[in-house]
Amino acid sequence: MKPTRATLADVARLAGVSLGSASRALSVPDQVKPQTLANVQRAVEQLGYVRNGAAQALASRKTHTVAAIYPTLNNPIYADSIQALQQTLWGYGYQLLIASHEYKPARELEVLRAILERGVDGLVLVGTDHPPEVFELTRQYDLPYVLTWSVDETQYPHCVGFSNFEAAYALARRIVGFGHRRVAMCGGSTFGNERVRARQAGTRAALREAGLDLRPEWIVEAPFTFEGGRQALRELWDGEARPSVVICGTDLQAIGLLDECRAKRIRVPEDLSVTGFDDIEQARLTQPPLTTVRVPSLEIGTRAARHLMALIDGKDGDDEIVLDAPVVERGTLAKPADLRRSAREQ
Amino acid sequence: MKPTRATLADVARLAGVSLGSASRALSVPDQVKPQTLANVQRAVEQLGYVRNGAAQALASRKTHTVAAIYPTLNNPIYADSIQALQQTLWGYGYQLLIASHEYKPARELEVLRAILERGVDGLVLVGTDHPPEVFELTRQYDLPYVLTWSVDETQYPHCVGFSNFEAAYALARRIVGFGHRRVAMCGGSTFGNERVRARQAGTRAALREAGLDLRPEWIVEAPFTFEGGRQALRELWDGEARPSVVICGTDLQAIGLLDECRAKRIRVPEDLSVTGFDDIEQARLTQPPLTTVRVPSLEIGTRAARHLMALIDGKDGDDEIVLDAPVVERGTLAKPADLRRSAREQ
């Protein structure tokens, strides 16, 4: 026979009390007789009975566990941020449980329900755009939470992130400054993702200032992966007119797109400029190294952990934390070919 | 006043029953009066009261949640496997909670405790070497679990992985076959990691067959990251004698090592051969593309999920699942320079 985990019924039996009394002793100890409480406590110790999350929460109101839900784990930018979040939480004596929803809001809601039923002290989410039920559930559970990555499209004060609008605007200004007029964007779906929307809006704003616009056929929706970047290049390069620059939504897309350029013998930046977003470690390893936007992923993780700890401790004074996400110029963004030619012809 | 989460006491009050009766109605419904049960159920619905994990487990014995603990999330090979694990679990209507211990056995034990206190139906671990308390706790909780990645150093039947010994042996045979006699290894710590030990043993076995051995100064312990690979190359290249090939423990290390070679103007494979382990997507993107071992990460995730579901359903008949991890020959492994020279001189 396999040894099995002690149940509340085992505790009640050993303590010589009813199941109801054992339950009350654990959940509302001040409402049971001292002798009952002592018997139950002795049985709990003898059996190594571990109380479930919610009962423990009723007693101590602390589980010393925090959950974080990410869009995906298949992007090093999130893995880096999770590591920083976790290191900081460990410093506070907290454990971190992680989940991912693969960019599906309905999945996010499902896993949040599972997390709430398990019981945690706080929650970290990515982005500001979530199904309304997510916010209803955190209210219902009175669960402190921090929104990370983005400060776009929100009125909620506990955001730790950067302005995706401003970052995309600054990058597009740089691109326009090089003389590009045929600008394509490779991004993900805007559904449930204010980051993608804010970056499109920021890019448009910079282009409009230069009298330009994003052509609908040059806005490609592709997964945020290497393969997404490859797909996007094939789609853009096979079109009637070709862009002079592709703004990618992630470095992963940009690296995949660069690889597809190599396969198609498209020279970067001579024939096509490419920019990324995130500044993952691999962005420095491409040939030429990738021009991108540096997302402060480690700082987001660290600051989110501290902010959440303050909220759990009942401190409510902290404002939104807005970090910098600067453009990092490397080798994949240069003057478009037509401008270089006319410069040589002069 | 903030709306707060309904407690069991709220349910009892609204149902007009004692706290003990409310608790019993939720945990042992067949032992309470039908009228009490109906009143409590109505109150639960009205208040949106969500039962905690353990109470639910007492009633249904199912939380429909599984946990998986990984060494790190900062390696795409694990992220890929997690994604496949999760997709398969979703198909069964299960949620996945993930944790990482950053290669620290004590951290693994801590987060496992937090997970067990929350309540889950099953567990996925990486590797066969864990603190004894990990196995004691799974026994105590009668928690089904699957060990993944490795079938080395274990008697436990529910392993889904590959032989790290055999994979390393096959790779080293290939290396010896090219004529290499000065073989270095860049790996991680052997502490709590049977994969590293099995790979060293497999490499040694192949070298011994060729009358060779691993020099102690050519076994470098470095983090499984880009930076770890860079460190290892600096250490090996600054030594008195230089190896002709470096066997890396991960593709990340190999990619970092290749980058450091570029910085030092060491030609690969002309001056130095390099091999990786994992076959992550980036392994095809280096110049030259990386010779490595293909870890069946997606299949591990998928098969582990199915195996765990069978265990949770009380089916115990499945044997160890041993998958292939073949050598993938690309461009970074070739004849050592001295052999190429002597071939030209002939």
mmCIF file of N, CA and C in Angstrom, chain A residues 127-234:
data_model
loop_
_atom_site.group_PDB
_atom_site.id
_atom_site.type_symbol
_atom_site.label_atom_id
_atom_site.label_comp_id
_atom_site.label_asym_id
_atom_site.label_seq_id
_atom_site.Cartn_x
_atom_site.Cartn_y
_atom_site.Cartn_z
ATOM 1 N N GLY A 127 1.197 43.774 -19.681
ATOM 2 C CA GLY A 127 0.305 44.601 -20.479
ATOM 3 C C GLY A 127 -0.866 45.123 -19.667
ATOM 4 N N THR A 128 -1.607 46.046 -20.284
ATOM 5 C CA THR A 128 -2.727 46.671 -19.587
ATOM 6 C C THR A 128 -4.072 46.171 -20.106
ATOM 7 N N ASP A 129 -4.060 45.466 -21.234
ATOM 8 C CA ASP A 129 -5.302 45.034 -21.889
ATOM 9 C C ASP A 129 -5.577 43.566 -21.539
ATOM 10 N N HIS A 130 -6.559 43.353 -20.701
ATOM 11 C CA HIS A 130 -6.931 41.993 -20.275
ATOM 12 C C HIS A 130 -8.446 41.866 -20.316
ATOM 13 N N PRO A 131 -8.963 40.641 -20.382
ATOM 14 C CA PRO A 131 -10.416 40.480 -20.344
ATOM 15 C C PRO A 131 -10.969 41.120 -19.061
ATOM 16 N N PRO A 132 -12.143 41.761 -19.141
ATOM 17 C CA PRO A 132 -12.696 42.427 -17.946
ATOM 18 C C PRO A 132 -12.815 41.480 -16.756
ATOM 19 N N GLU A 133 -13.062 40.185 -17.023
ATOM 20 C CA GLU A 133 -13.191 39.221 -15.929
ATOM 21 C C GLU A 133 -11.906 39.118 -15.112
ATOM 22 N N VAL A 134 -10.776 39.379 -15.744
ATOM 23 C CA VAL A 134 -9.500 39.330 -15.015
ATOM 24 C C VAL A 134 -9.516 40.368 -13.899
ATOM 25 N N PHE A 135 -9.955 41.578 -14.253
ATOM 26 C CA PHE A 135 -9.977 42.640 -13.248
ATOM 27 C C PHE A 135 -11.077 42.384 -12.214
ATOM 28 N N GLU A 136 -12.193 41.815 -12.665
ATOM 29 C CA GLU A 136 -13.275 41.488 -11.705
ATOM 30 C C GLU A 136 -12.802 40.464 -10.683
ATOM 31 N N LEU A 137 -12.083 39.446 -11.160
ATOM 32 C CA LEU A 137 -11.615 38.392 -10.250
ATOM 33 C C LEU A 137 -10.598 38.931 -9.247
ATOM 34 N N THR A 138 -9.675 39.770 -9.704
ATOM 35 C CA THR A 138 -8.694 40.313 -8.752
ATOM 36 C C THR A 138 -9.408 41.154 -7.691
ATOM 37 N N ARG A 139 -10.472 41.841 -8.087
ATOM 38 C CA ARG A 139 -11.261 42.616 -7.121
ATOM 39 C C ARG A 139 -11.963 41.687 -6.141
ATOM 40 N N GLN A 140 -12.588 40.655 -6.684
ATOM 41 C CA GLN A 140 -13.352 39.714 -5.867
ATOM 42 C C GLN A 140 -12.453 39.060 -4.816
ATOM 43 N N TYR A 141 -11.249 38.732 -5.226
ATOM 44 C CA TYR A 141 -10.292 38.088 -4.317
ATOM 45 C C TYR A 141 -9.480 39.110 -3.517
ATOM 46 N N ASP A 142 -9.727 40.414 -3.799
ATOM 47 C CA ASP A 142 -8.962 41.461 -3.147
ATOM 48 C C ASP A 142 -7.465 41.202 -3.315
ATOM 49 N N LEU A 143 -7.081 40.826 -4.522
ATOM 50 C CA LEU A 143 -5.707 40.396 -4.781
ATOM 51 C C LEU A 143 -4.875 41.550 -5.343
ATOM 52 N N PRO A 144 -3.793 41.910 -4.639
ATOM 53 C CA PRO A 144 -2.916 42.964 -5.180
ATOM 54 C C PRO A 144 -2.269 42.507 -6.486
ATOM 55 N N TYR A 145 -2.147 43.423 -7.444
ATOM 56 C CA TYR A 145 -1.491 43.053 -8.704
ATOM 57 C C TYR A 145 -0.759 44.235 -9.308
ATOM 58 N N VAL A 146 0.227 43.906 -10.119
ATOM 59 C CA VAL A 146 1.008 44.906 -10.839
ATOM 60 C C VAL A 146 0.929 44.573 -12.325
ATOM 61 N N LEU A 147 0.715 45.601 -13.145
ATOM 62 C CA LEU A 147 0.747 45.417 -14.598
ATOM 63 C C LEU A 147 2.121 45.828 -15.099
ATOM 64 N N THR A 148 2.745 44.983 -15.897
ATOM 65 C CA THR A 148 4.107 45.271 -16.339
ATOM 66 C C THR A 148 4.181 45.493 -17.844
ATOM 67 N N TRP A 149 5.347 45.983 -18.246
ATOM 68 C CA TRP A 149 5.758 46.106 -19.652
ATOM 69 C C TRP A 149 5.263 47.384 -20.303
ATOM 70 N N SER A 150 4.059 47.794 -19.927
ATOM 71 C CA SER A 150 3.380 48.806 -20.707
ATOM 72 C C SER A 150 2.765 49.824 -19.751
ATOM 73 N N VAL A 151 2.808 51.081 -20.145
ATOM 74 C CA VAL A 151 2.034 52.093 -19.424
ATOM 75 C C VAL A 151 1.040 52.725 -20.396
ATOM 76 N N ASP A 152 0.807 52.040 -21.525
ATOM 77 C CA ASP A 152 -0.101 52.568 -22.544
ATOM 78 C C ASP A 152 -1.542 52.156 -22.249
ATOM 79 N N GLU A 153 -2.473 53.057 -22.632
ATOM 80 C CA GLU A 153 -3.915 52.753 -22.549
ATOM 81 C C GLU A 153 -4.366 52.337 -21.160
ATOM 82 N N THR A 154 -3.846 52.969 -20.111
ATOM 83 C CA THR A 154 -4.280 52.557 -18.779
ATOM 84 C C THR A 154 -4.491 53.756 -17.865
ATOM 85 N N GLN A 155 -5.428 53.582 -16.926
ATOM 86 C CA GLN A 155 -5.602 54.552 -15.869
ATOM 87 C C GLN A 155 -5.136 53.959 -14.531
ATOM 88 N N TYR A 156 -4.777 52.694 -14.574
ATOM 89 C CA TYR A 156 -4.420 51.957 -13.360
ATOM 90 C C TYR A 156 -3.053 52.421 -12.855
ATOM 91 N N PRO A 157 -2.937 52.740 -11.559
ATOM 92 C CA PRO A 157 -1.685 53.347 -11.099
ATOM 93 C C PRO A 157 -0.505 52.377 -10.978
ATOM 94 N N HIS A 158 -0.770 51.081 -10.781
ATOM 95 C CA HIS A 158 0.339 50.176 -10.463
ATOM 96 C C HIS A 158 0.890 49.495 -11.709
ATOM 97 N N CYS A 159 1.403 50.329 -12.617
ATOM 98 C CA CYS A 159 2.040 49.841 -13.836
ATOM 99 C C CYS A 159 3.544 50.045 -13.717
ATOM 100 N N VAL A 160 4.301 49.048 -14.143
ATOM 101 C CA VAL A 160 5.761 49.141 -14.176
ATOM 102 C C VAL A 160 6.176 48.810 -15.606
ATOM 103 N N GLY A 161 6.519 49.835 -16.367
ATOM 104 C CA GLY A 161 6.848 49.539 -17.749
ATOM 105 C C GLY A 161 7.356 50.762 -18.467
ATOM 106 N N PHE A 162 7.088 50.810 -19.758
ATOM 107 C CA PHE A 162 7.552 51.921 -20.572
ATOM 108 C C PHE A 162 6.453 52.252 -21.566
ATOM 109 N N SER A 163 6.591 53.416 -22.198
ATOM 110 C CA SER A 163 5.596 53.807 -23.194
ATOM 111 C C SER A 163 5.966 53.187 -24.536
ATOM 112 N N ASN A 164 5.181 52.234 -24.976
ATOM 113 C CA ASN A 164 5.412 51.622 -26.279
ATOM 114 C C ASN A 164 5.177 52.634 -27.393
ATOM 115 N N PHE A 165 4.251 53.563 -27.154
ATOM 116 C CA PHE A 165 4.017 54.625 -28.132
ATOM 117 C C PHE A 165 5.285 55.447 -28.320
ATOM 118 N N GLU A 166 5.853 55.923 -27.217
ATOM 119 C CA GLU A 166 7.037 56.792 -27.292
ATOM 120 C C GLU A 166 8.229 56.070 -27.905
ATOM 121 N N ALA A 167 8.416 54.784 -27.517
ATOM 122 C CA ALA A 167 9.553 54.015 -28.037
ATOM 123 C C ALA A 167 9.430 53.855 -29.547
ATOM 124 N N ALA A 168 8.223 53.502 -30.011
ATOM 125 C CA ALA A 168 8.010 53.309 -31.446
ATOM 126 C C ALA A 168 8.126 54.633 -32.192
ATOM 127 N N TYR A 169 7.660 55.706 -31.561
ATOM 128 C CA TYR A 169 7.745 57.043 -32.154
ATOM 129 C C TYR A 169 9.211 57.439 -32.354
ATOM 130 N N ALA A 170 10.023 57.238 -31.310
ATOM 131 C CA ALA A 170 11.443 57.608 -31.380
ATOM 132 C C ALA A 170 12.153 56.804 -32.475
ATOM 133 N N LEU A 171 11.832 55.504 -32.554
ATOM 134 C CA LEU A 171 12.465 54.653 -33.569
ATOM 135 C C LEU A 171 12.063 55.106 -34.971
ATOM 136 N N ALA A 172 10.773 55.393 -35.153
ATOM 137 C CA ALA A 172 10.288 55.795 -36.478
ATOM 138 C C ALA A 172 10.876 57.151 -36.882
ATOM 139 N N ARG A 173 11.062 58.046 -35.914
ATOM 140 C CA ARG A 173 11.706 59.334 -36.198
ATOM 141 C C ARG A 173 13.127 59.106 -36.731
ATOM 142 N N ARG A 174 13.832 58.160 -36.107
ATOM 143 C CA ARG A 174 15.185 57.835 -36.531
ATOM 144 C C ARG A 174 15.172 57.295 -37.970
ATOM 145 N N ILE A 175 14.197 56.436 -38.233
ATOM 146 C CA ILE A 175 14.079 55.810 -39.555
ATOM 147 C C ILE A 175 13.790 56.861 -40.626
ATOM 148 N N VAL A 176 12.853 57.758 -40.304
ATOM 149 C CA VAL A 176 12.524 58.838 -41.229
ATOM 150 C C VAL A 176 13.738 59.747 -41.417
ATOM 151 N N GLY A 177 14.483 59.941 -40.335
ATOM 152 C CA GLY A 177 15.687 60.779 -40.389
ATOM 153 C C GLY A 177 16.723 60.246 -41.370
ATOM 154 N N PHE A 178 16.772 58.921 -41.538
ATOM 155 C CA PHE A 178 17.705 58.328 -42.510
ATOM 156 C C PHE A 178 17.216 58.512 -43.948
ATOM 157 N N GLY A 179 15.964 58.975 -44.095
ATOM 158 C CA GLY A 179 15.443 59.214 -45.439
ATOM 159 C C GLY A 179 14.490 58.143 -45.949
ATOM 160 N N HIS A 180 14.120 57.190 -45.081
ATOM 161 C CA HIS A 180 13.196 56.149 -45.537
ATOM 162 C C HIS A 180 11.801 56.724 -45.742
ATOM 163 N N ARG A 181 11.167 56.325 -46.848
ATOM 164 C CA ARG A 181 9.793 56.728 -47.119
ATOM 165 C C ARG A 181 8.907 55.510 -47.367
ATOM 166 N N ARG A 182 9.489 54.359 -47.568
ATOM 167 C CA ARG A 182 8.726 53.130 -47.814
ATOM 168 C C ARG A 182 8.893 52.221 -46.601
ATOM 169 N N VAL A 183 8.007 52.437 -45.623
ATOM 170 C CA VAL A 183 8.170 51.836 -44.302
ATOM 171 C C VAL A 183 7.166 50.714 -44.093
ATOM 172 N N ALA A 184 7.641 49.516 -43.774
ATOM 173 C CA ALA A 184 6.758 48.381 -43.482
ATOM 174 C C ALA A 184 6.868 48.019 -42.005
ATOM 175 N N MET A 185 5.802 47.446 -41.451
ATOM 176 C CA MET A 185 5.801 46.988 -40.057
ATOM 177 C C MET A 185 5.440 45.518 -40.018
ATOM 178 N N CYS A 186 6.214 44.772 -39.256
ATOM 179 C CA CYS A 186 5.895 43.377 -39.014
ATOM 180 C C CYS A 186 5.605 43.268 -37.523
ATOM 181 N N GLY A 187 4.346 43.030 -37.181
ATOM 182 C CA GLY A 187 3.988 42.977 -35.762
ATOM 183 C C GLY A 187 3.044 41.824 -35.526
ATOM 184 N N GLY A 188 2.599 41.678 -34.297
ATOM 185 C CA GLY A 188 1.651 40.625 -33.970
ATOM 186 C C GLY A 188 0.238 41.159 -34.054
ATOM 187 N N SER A 189 -0.690 40.392 -33.545
ATOM 188 C CA SER A 189 -2.085 40.775 -33.547
ATOM 189 C C SER A 189 -2.329 41.895 -32.534
ATOM 190 N N THR A 190 -3.221 42.825 -32.878
ATOM 191 C CA THR A 190 -3.565 43.905 -31.956
ATOM 192 C C THR A 190 -4.613 43.454 -30.931
ATOM 193 N N PHE A 191 -5.178 42.265 -31.117
ATOM 194 C CA PHE A 191 -6.265 41.799 -30.253
ATOM 195 C C PHE A 191 -5.746 41.502 -28.843
ATOM 196 N N GLY A 192 -6.313 42.202 -27.855
ATOM 197 C CA GLY A 192 -5.878 42.004 -26.475
ATOM 198 C C GLY A 192 -4.452 42.425 -26.235
ATOM 199 N N ASN A 193 -3.895 43.274 -27.108
ATOM 200 C CA ASN A 193 -2.483 43.636 -26.973
ATOM 201 C C ASN A 193 -2.306 45.118 -27.243
ATOM 202 N N GLU A 194 -2.366 45.912 -26.168
ATOM 203 C CA GLU A 194 -2.229 47.362 -26.314
ATOM 204 C C GLU A 194 -0.821 47.746 -26.744
ATOM 205 N N ARG A 195 0.170 46.825 -26.530
ATOM 206 C CA ARG A 195 1.545 47.149 -26.927
ATOM 207 C C ARG A 195 1.649 47.284 -28.440
ATOM 208 N N VAL A 196 1.037 46.335 -29.132
ATOM 209 C CA VAL A 196 1.072 46.375 -30.595
ATOM 210 C C VAL A 196 0.340 47.617 -31.102
ATOM 211 N N ARG A 197 -0.815 47.913 -30.488
ATOM 212 C CA ARG A 197 -1.579 49.098 -30.917
ATOM 213 C C ARG A 197 -0.778 50.383 -30.683
ATOM 214 N N ALA A 198 -0.154 50.473 -29.489
ATOM 215 C CA ALA A 198 0.583 51.693 -29.141
ATOM 216 C C ALA A 198 1.788 51.874 -30.062
ATOM 217 N N ARG A 199 2.431 50.773 -30.443
ATOM 218 C CA ARG A 199 3.596 50.895 -31.327
ATOM 219 C C ARG A 199 3.174 51.304 -32.732
ATOM 220 N N GLN A 200 2.049 50.782 -33.195
ATOM 221 C CA GLN A 200 1.549 51.216 -34.508
ATOM 222 C C GLN A 200 1.215 52.698 -34.469
ATOM 223 N N ALA A 201 0.570 53.126 -33.379
ATOM 224 C CA ALA A 201 0.171 54.536 -33.259
ATOM 225 C C ALA A 201 1.402 55.434 -33.205
ATOM 226 N N GLY A 202 2.424 55.018 -32.447
ATOM 227 C CA GLY A 202 3.655 55.813 -32.341
ATOM 228 C C GLY A 202 4.370 55.912 -33.680
ATOM 229 N N THR A 203 4.405 54.808 -34.403
ATOM 230 C CA THR A 203 5.055 54.797 -35.720
ATOM 231 C C THR A 203 4.319 55.732 -36.674
ATOM 232 N N ARG A 204 2.983 55.604 -36.699
ATOM 233 C CA ARG A 204 2.154 56.458 -37.556
ATOM 234 C C ARG A 204 2.369 57.941 -37.255
ATOM 235 N N ALA A 205 2.439 58.250 -35.955
ATOM 236 C CA ALA A 205 2.589 59.658 -35.560
ATOM 237 C C ALA A 205 3.878 60.240 -36.131
ATOM 238 N N ALA A 206 4.970 59.476 -36.039
ATOM 239 C CA ALA A 206 6.254 59.970 -36.557
ATOM 240 C C ALA A 206 6.219 60.079 -38.080
ATOM 241 N N LEU A 207 5.586 59.087 -38.731
ATOM 242 C CA LEU A 207 5.516 59.124 -40.197
ATOM 243 C C LEU A 207 4.690 60.320 -40.660
ATOM 244 N N ARG A 208 3.570 60.560 -39.963
ATOM 245 C CA ARG A 208 2.691 61.668 -40.368
ATOM 246 C C ARG A 208 3.409 63.005 -40.298
ATOM 247 N N GLU A 209 4.231 63.162 -39.266
ATOM 248 C CA GLU A 209 4.999 64.409 -39.149
ATOM 249 C C GLU A 209 5.883 64.627 -40.371
ATOM 250 N N ALA A 210 6.265 63.516 -41.017
ATOM 251 C CA ALA A 210 7.112 63.618 -42.215
ATOM 252 C C ALA A 210 6.275 63.517 -43.489
ATOM 253 N N GLY A 211 4.946 63.626 -43.349
ATOM 254 C CA GLY A 211 4.054 63.560 -44.505
ATOM 255 C C GLY A 211 3.901 62.161 -45.077
ATOM 256 N N LEU A 212 4.189 61.135 -44.267
ATOM 257 C CA LEU A 212 4.113 59.749 -44.745
ATOM 258 C C LEU A 212 2.987 59.004 -44.033
ATOM 259 N N ASP A 213 2.654 57.817 -44.538
ATOM 260 C CA ASP A 213 1.713 56.960 -43.818
ATOM 261 C C ASP A 213 2.130 55.505 -43.989
ATOM 262 N N LEU A 214 1.555 54.636 -43.160
ATOM 263 C CA LEU A 214 1.787 53.200 -43.289
ATOM 264 C C LEU A 214 0.795 52.666 -44.301
ATOM 265 N N ARG A 215 1.289 52.087 -45.394
ATOM 266 C CA ARG A 215 0.367 51.459 -46.332
ATOM 267 C C ARG A 215 -0.208 50.200 -45.709
ATOM 268 N N PRO A 216 -1.522 49.972 -45.845
ATOM 269 C CA PRO A 216 -2.127 48.774 -45.231
ATOM 270 C C PRO A 216 -1.406 47.494 -45.647
ATOM 271 N N GLU A 217 -0.977 47.398 -46.930
ATOM 272 C CA GLU A 217 -0.347 46.146 -47.382
ATOM 273 C C GLU A 217 1.060 45.990 -46.824
ATOM 274 N N TRP A 218 1.581 47.027 -46.179
ATOM 275 C CA TRP A 218 2.905 46.908 -45.567
ATOM 276 C C TRP A 218 2.824 46.744 -44.048
ATOM 277 N N ILE A 219 1.629 46.482 -43.539
ATOM 278 C CA ILE A 219 1.496 46.108 -42.128
ATOM 279 C C ILE A 219 1.228 44.608 -42.098
ATOM 280 N N VAL A 220 2.230 43.840 -41.741
ATOM 281 C CA VAL A 220 2.116 42.385 -41.767
ATOM 282 C C VAL A 220 1.915 41.876 -40.347
ATOM 283 N N GLU A 221 0.919 41.001 -40.191
ATOM 284 C CA GLU A 221 0.684 40.390 -38.874
ATOM 285 C C GLU A 221 1.300 38.988 -38.881
ATOM 286 N N ALA A 222 2.318 38.784 -38.094
ATOM 287 C CA ALA A 222 3.024 37.499 -38.088
ATOM 288 C C ALA A 222 3.372 37.145 -36.644
ATOM 289 N N PRO A 223 3.545 35.850 -36.352
ATOM 290 C CA PRO A 223 3.922 35.480 -34.976
ATOM 291 C C PRO A 223 5.229 36.158 -34.564
ATOM 292 N N PHE A 224 5.388 36.360 -33.245
ATOM 293 C CA PHE A 224 6.572 37.058 -32.722
ATOM 294 C C PHE A 224 7.781 36.128 -32.648
ATOM 295 N N THR A 225 8.038 35.354 -33.689
ATOM 296 C CA THR A 225 9.070 34.328 -33.656
ATOM 297 C C THR A 225 10.016 34.499 -34.843
ATOM 298 N N PHE A 226 11.103 33.702 -34.856
ATOM 299 C CA PHE A 226 11.995 33.671 -36.025
ATOM 300 C C PHE A 226 11.168 33.433 -37.281
ATOM 301 N N GLU A 227 10.308 32.412 -37.220
ATOM 302 C CA GLU A 227 9.539 32.017 -38.388
ATOM 303 C C GLU A 227 8.587 33.133 -38.813
ATOM 304 N N GLY A 228 8.039 33.860 -37.841
ATOM 305 C CA GLY A 228 7.189 35.005 -38.151
ATOM 306 C C GLY A 228 7.927 36.034 -38.998
ATOM 307 N N GLY A 229 9.199 36.284 -38.651
ATOM 308 C CA GLY A 229 10.012 37.235 -39.404
ATOM 309 C C GLY A 229 10.273 36.744 -40.821
ATOM 310 N N ARG A 230 10.547 35.445 -40.946
ATOM 311 C CA ARG A 230 10.796 34.878 -42.282
ATOM 312 C C ARG A 230 9.550 35.031 -43.160
ATOM 313 N N GLN A 231 8.400 34.656 -42.586
ATOM 314 C CA GLN A 231 7.108 34.797 -43.295
ATOM 315 C C GLN A 231 6.898 36.220 -43.775
ATOM 316 N N ALA A 232 7.140 37.173 -42.862
ATOM 317 C CA ALA A 232 6.885 38.582 -43.169
ATOM 318 C C ALA A 232 7.742 39.026 -44.346
ATOM 319 N N LEU A 233 9.015 38.638 -44.342
ATOM 320 C CA LEU A 233 9.869 39.062 -45.450
ATOM 321 C C LEU A 233 9.365 38.495 -46.770
ATOM 322 N N ARG A 234 8.994 37.211 -46.759
ATOM 323 C CA ARG A 234 8.519 36.599 -48.005
ATOM 324 C C ARG A 234 7.305 37.358 -48.527
#
